[in-house]
Amino acid sequence: MAEEVNKTYKVPIGPVHVGLKEPITAWLDVDGERIVKATIRPGAIHRGIEFMARDRNPIQIIYLAERICGICSFTHIVAFVRAVEDAAKIEVPARAQYIRTLVLELERIHSHILWAGVACYTFGYDSAFHLGMILREKVMDVLEALSGNRVNYGTGTVGGVRRDITPSVDKALRDMIVFYKSEFGVFYDVVMEDPIAKARMRNVGVLSREDAVTNCALGPTARGSGLRVDLRWSAPYEAYCDMDIKPVVPQDHVGEVHGDVFDRFLVRVLEVYQSIKIIENVLAGLPTGALMWESKLPKLLRHLKQAEGTGWGIVEGPRGDDSHILRLTAEKENITWWKVRAPTYANAVSWPIMFKDNELADAPLIINSIDPCISCMERMVVTDRSSGSEQIVTKNDLLRLCREKTGRVMGA
Amino acid sequence: MILLMFKIIAGVALLVFSSLLSFVFEGVDRIFNARMQLRIGPPLFQPFLDLLKLLGKENIVPRRAIPWAFNGAPWVSAVAAMMIFLYVPMGSLPPILSGSGDLILILYLLGLSSVAMAIGGFASGSTYANIGAQREMVLMMSYELPLAVVIVSMAWFSYRSGMPGEPFSLETFVGMPVWSVAGFTGIFGLLCLMVSLMAVVPAEVGKSPMDIAEAKTEILEGLICEYSGRNLAMMKVAFSIRTLAMCTVVVSLFLPWSLGKMIQIEGPVFFLLDFIFFWIKVFFVQVIGVTLIRTAFGRYKIWQASQFYWFHIAGLSLAGMILLSLDVVL
């Protein structure tokens, strides 16, 4: 301690690691068990979806957008179709809006329960993980009853939805609500009352309110730090205007905010209850009427071909705001450009702050605590095979490249 | 000479039997764990299948490892853990190496088994294994204190209360249950010591909540990160045998009752009955001390585990020591 020697050593967490669901690397400078510095290196799972999209028309892209993420697939397509509807000035029927809201909430439930289970698994609490997986199976069954699929539902389309709530689906939904109301409390107690779970999550990976603001944290990560941010509340879309929604923040429920992993856990678990309530309201207020603005596909495509303009679609996904921006040009079948910003992109910035002065044992838990979706996030990668060197692009470089490219594709 | 031959044959038979039994118990542990998590779980003989598969796999020694230490550590660890069975009385049968080793030796063998694993980790040349080995050493330092307090208080109590036999010998405790010697305060003292020893079991056998050195979601199985093939098989053997050995020590110290004496049977049946009864007790200790605990809790961090052992469990064992002393003195 007396001499100034470099006693830290580097530990890579990732790119492939048991505690991580997707490839990302965190290079940690560790002193004993304490993390001194953390460097995040994404770039292992870039797929170039936007580039592929430029050869496709908006209807085809729905199925591409759905595959950006395996968990929040519906969030991505709702954001995408809203952007298309925004650009092409399409009105969505009320019933379709309600069904979209319903599926978004079902997806939130499944995502949050999955996350809570995985978080327990990350600190070795396998029993809670298995309990979570059993609970999640119920909502997966409902999604399967509704759409026939468990992951990519194929339910949304431009101007509406493709699946209706039939009486059997309605029954499955009501069963699910009863099931969660009685069974989910067990999971809540198991984790919230467990001394080791508390010891592992309390004061770990703290993101203060100020840091959450300056680093643009989103979704449950920001709410875990006590920020009242929720697009369903601040900028309601689809049927959320009819629902009574307040952002779930820890201070409203336990009276204090720590901004740690425990608070993020609490927020997600409470949001499951909130989603169940929203689903109840959706079922109660489900309007009758058409499911689509235009059910004849060629007619819809013709309208989309003639549309001209830039469209925005921003949706509160299970992990935070998911934004899709695109441009349609008149007399062109395919979209001109499309930009996706997944919530992990904003939340990942907070990682180095959360890592600081925590322990190595917490590293996978901290990475998982923002519920990262790496394949959602990785929208860009820089490679230079010829020189073989790793190149780091500064913010200004990026900005310049971005403007040049936007200028190019817009033909300016 | 004949006696020596007999001892060798009996010793080998016992080691083979206990190794096989440790795998059966591990299979049961996995099934129980799965059922408590509402899963079906693997077949009972899955640990044997795992072992056979591992034995047929390539044995990789990392380029940066120290080969002799890396290859030797699993064997030392497994053999040290196996040796314990030679010093533990099996029911009413005296240990094979009766009189040549006592509780202190058993403690050292348990320690040697853990240290050998840590050396294997340090010799792997991997950052993760290194961290795992460091954690194993820290964990050892943490649980040795309550463990030593338990052993010393038991020996001191048996000596002062005039139990027949050597104070540090396990045969003393098996010959005469301590519970029958202790008075009212002594019973509470013994309870404290028993709980302390049970609390040490998960750390000694490397199971949750003390599977810190082998935490797979944190440091990728830590200690055994770089092991594969035959060496990994030996590591698995060492883990399951150590689990069984630790449980036999708990049974010999605190649950020594003989079924044969209770129902007053004599002859070879008496020894056979006690032998079976002994393993049944070991089974229950393993189910409660390892399976239940690892199902019910997540994993501690290393400093939390140290704190747990140095303050909570050491405090409990010291309380037990004081209560036992009071029992003798008063």
Short mmCIF file of N, CA and C in Angstrom, two decimals, chain A residues 9-13 17-19 33 121-127 130 134 194-196 199-200 204 359-362 364, chain B residues 33 36-39 127-128 131 134-135 208-209 211 216-220 294-304:
data_model
loop_
_atom_site.label_atom_id
_atom_site.label_comp_id
_atom_site.label_asym_id
_atom_site.label_seq_id
_atom_site.Cartn_x
_atom_site.Cartn_y
_atom_site.Cartn_z
N TYR A 9 -5.05 -5.98 -12.00
CA TYR A 9 -4.93 -6.88 -13.13
C TYR A 9 -6.22 -6.85 -13.91
N LYS A 10 -6.12 -7.26 -15.14
CA LYS A 10 -7.29 -7.14 -16.03
C LYS A 10 -8.06 -8.45 -16.07
N VAL A 11 -9.36 -8.35 -15.91
CA VAL A 11 -10.23 -9.52 -16.03
C VAL A 11 -11.27 -9.23 -17.10
N PRO A 12 -11.35 -10.05 -18.12
CA PRO A 12 -12.43 -9.86 -19.08
C PRO A 12 -13.70 -10.57 -18.64
N ILE A 13 -14.80 -9.86 -18.64
CA ILE A 13 -16.10 -10.53 -18.47
C ILE A 13 -16.72 -10.54 -19.86
N HIS A 17 -19.75 -15.48 -21.69
CA HIS A 17 -19.63 -15.65 -20.24
C HIS A 17 -20.92 -16.29 -19.75
N VAL A 18 -20.79 -17.17 -18.77
CA VAL A 18 -21.97 -17.88 -18.28
C VAL A 18 -23.03 -16.91 -17.76
N GLY A 19 -22.59 -15.82 -17.14
CA GLY A 19 -23.54 -14.90 -16.53
C GLY A 19 -24.20 -13.96 -17.52
N GLU A 33 -10.47 -7.89 -5.19
CA GLU A 33 -11.82 -8.17 -5.71
C GLU A 33 -12.50 -6.88 -6.16
N TYR A 121 -30.33 -16.00 -10.94
CA TYR A 121 -29.35 -16.99 -11.39
C TYR A 121 -27.94 -16.42 -11.34
N THR A 122 -27.82 -15.12 -11.65
CA THR A 122 -26.50 -14.51 -11.69
C THR A 122 -25.83 -14.51 -10.33
N PHE A 123 -26.63 -14.39 -9.26
CA PHE A 123 -25.96 -14.51 -7.97
C PHE A 123 -26.19 -15.90 -7.34
N GLY A 124 -26.40 -16.88 -8.17
CA GLY A 124 -26.38 -18.26 -7.70
C GLY A 124 -27.65 -18.74 -7.04
N TYR A 125 -28.73 -17.99 -7.17
CA TYR A 125 -29.98 -18.39 -6.52
C TYR A 125 -30.81 -19.15 -7.55
N ASP A 126 -30.43 -20.38 -7.80
CA ASP A 126 -31.03 -21.13 -8.90
C ASP A 126 -32.50 -21.44 -8.67
N SER A 127 -32.88 -21.63 -7.40
CA SER A 127 -34.28 -21.98 -7.15
C SER A 127 -35.21 -20.87 -7.60
N HIS A 130 -35.57 -20.89 -11.33
CA HIS A 130 -36.50 -21.89 -11.86
C HIS A 130 -37.94 -21.49 -11.57
N ILE A 134 -40.93 -20.91 -14.36
CA ILE A 134 -42.26 -21.54 -14.30
C ILE A 134 -43.35 -20.47 -14.41
N ASP A 194 -35.42 -12.54 1.07
CA ASP A 194 -34.25 -13.40 1.23
C ASP A 194 -33.03 -12.58 1.67
N PRO A 195 -32.37 -12.98 2.77
CA PRO A 195 -31.24 -12.18 3.26
C PRO A 195 -30.08 -12.15 2.28
N ILE A 196 -29.83 -13.28 1.62
CA ILE A 196 -28.67 -13.30 0.71
C ILE A 196 -28.97 -12.50 -0.55
N ALA A 199 -28.40 -9.05 0.42
CA ALA A 199 -26.98 -8.76 0.59
C ALA A 199 -26.27 -8.64 -0.76
N ARG A 200 -26.77 -9.39 -1.76
CA ARG A 200 -26.11 -9.36 -3.05
C ARG A 200 -26.53 -8.15 -3.90
N VAL A 204 -25.31 -2.30 -4.59
CA VAL A 204 -24.45 -2.83 -5.64
C VAL A 204 -24.82 -2.13 -6.94
N GLU A 359 -17.46 -4.97 -6.62
CA GLU A 359 -16.56 -6.11 -6.61
C GLU A 359 -16.71 -6.93 -7.88
N LEU A 360 -15.69 -7.71 -8.13
CA LEU A 360 -15.69 -8.57 -9.31
C LEU A 360 -16.90 -9.50 -9.30
N ALA A 361 -17.26 -9.97 -8.09
CA ALA A 361 -18.39 -10.89 -7.99
C ALA A 361 -19.68 -10.23 -8.49
N ASP A 362 -19.74 -8.89 -8.43
CA ASP A 362 -20.96 -8.19 -8.84
C ASP A 362 -21.01 -7.91 -10.33
N PRO A 364 -21.09 -9.48 -13.36
CA PRO A 364 -22.17 -9.95 -14.24
C PRO A 364 -23.55 -9.46 -13.81
N ASN B 33 -32.58 -31.66 -5.21
CA ASN B 33 -32.47 -30.25 -5.57
C ASN B 33 -33.44 -29.92 -6.71
N MET B 36 -37.10 -30.01 -5.54
CA MET B 36 -37.47 -28.82 -4.77
C MET B 36 -37.63 -27.60 -5.66
N GLN B 37 -36.99 -27.61 -6.83
CA GLN B 37 -37.16 -26.51 -7.78
C GLN B 37 -38.23 -26.84 -8.81
N LEU B 38 -39.03 -27.88 -8.54
CA LEU B 38 -40.10 -28.32 -9.44
C LEU B 38 -39.58 -28.75 -10.80
N ARG B 39 -38.37 -29.32 -10.79
CA ARG B 39 -37.85 -29.92 -12.01
C ARG B 39 -37.84 -31.44 -11.81
N THR B 127 -6.64 -16.27 -15.26
CA THR B 127 -7.06 -15.24 -14.32
C THR B 127 -8.23 -15.72 -13.47
N TYR B 128 -9.18 -16.38 -14.12
CA TYR B 128 -10.38 -16.81 -13.41
C TYR B 128 -10.02 -17.84 -12.34
N ILE B 131 -8.37 -16.18 -9.43
CA ILE B 131 -9.32 -15.52 -8.53
C ILE B 131 -10.02 -16.57 -7.69
N GLN B 134 -7.72 -17.74 -4.97
CA GLN B 134 -7.64 -16.72 -3.90
C GLN B 134 -8.87 -16.80 -3.00
N ARG B 135 -10.03 -16.93 -3.65
CA ARG B 135 -11.27 -16.97 -2.87
C ARG B 135 -11.29 -18.21 -1.99
N SER B 208 -23.43 -23.97 -2.74
CA SER B 208 -24.14 -22.72 -2.44
C SER B 208 -24.64 -22.74 -0.99
N PRO B 209 -24.63 -21.68 -0.23
CA PRO B 209 -24.25 -20.29 -0.57
C PRO B 209 -22.76 -20.01 -0.50
N ASP B 211 -20.40 -21.44 -2.56
CA ASP B 211 -19.69 -21.92 -3.74
C ASP B 211 -18.96 -20.75 -4.41
N LYS B 216 -19.98 -20.04 -11.00
CA LYS B 216 -19.90 -20.13 -12.45
C LYS B 216 -20.40 -18.87 -13.13
N THR B 217 -21.36 -18.18 -12.56
CA THR B 217 -21.83 -16.98 -13.23
C THR B 217 -20.94 -15.78 -12.95
N GLU B 218 -19.98 -15.92 -12.05
CA GLU B 218 -19.08 -14.79 -11.79
C GLU B 218 -17.72 -15.03 -12.43
N ILE B 219 -17.09 -16.15 -12.04
CA ILE B 219 -15.73 -16.38 -12.54
C ILE B 219 -15.63 -17.72 -13.26
N LEU B 220 -16.72 -18.13 -13.89
CA LEU B 220 -16.68 -19.31 -14.77
C LEU B 220 -16.10 -20.53 -14.09
N ARG B 294 -28.40 -25.50 -0.20
CA ARG B 294 -28.02 -24.96 -1.51
C ARG B 294 -29.24 -24.66 -2.35
N THR B 295 -30.37 -25.32 -2.03
CA THR B 295 -31.59 -24.98 -2.76
C THR B 295 -32.19 -23.68 -2.25
N ALA B 296 -32.02 -23.44 -0.96
CA ALA B 296 -32.75 -22.33 -0.35
C ALA B 296 -32.06 -20.99 -0.49
N PHE B 297 -30.76 -20.97 -0.79
CA PHE B 297 -30.06 -19.69 -0.76
C PHE B 297 -29.24 -19.45 -2.03
N GLY B 298 -28.99 -18.17 -2.28
CA GLY B 298 -28.09 -17.78 -3.35
C GLY B 298 -26.67 -17.76 -2.84
N ARG B 299 -25.80 -17.16 -3.61
CA ARG B 299 -24.38 -17.20 -3.28
C ARG B 299 -23.94 -15.91 -2.59
N TYR B 300 -23.16 -16.07 -1.52
CA TYR B 300 -22.56 -14.91 -0.85
C TYR B 300 -21.39 -14.39 -1.66
N LYS B 301 -21.03 -13.13 -1.39
CA LYS B 301 -19.76 -12.64 -1.90
C LYS B 301 -18.69 -13.03 -0.89
N ILE B 302 -17.44 -12.97 -1.30
CA ILE B 302 -16.39 -13.54 -0.45
C ILE B 302 -16.27 -12.80 0.88
N TRP B 303 -16.40 -11.48 0.86
CA TRP B 303 -16.26 -10.76 2.14
C TRP B 303 -17.46 -11.00 3.03
N GLN B 304 -18.62 -11.21 2.39
CA GLN B 304 -19.81 -11.51 3.20
C GLN B 304 -19.68 -12.88 3.85
#
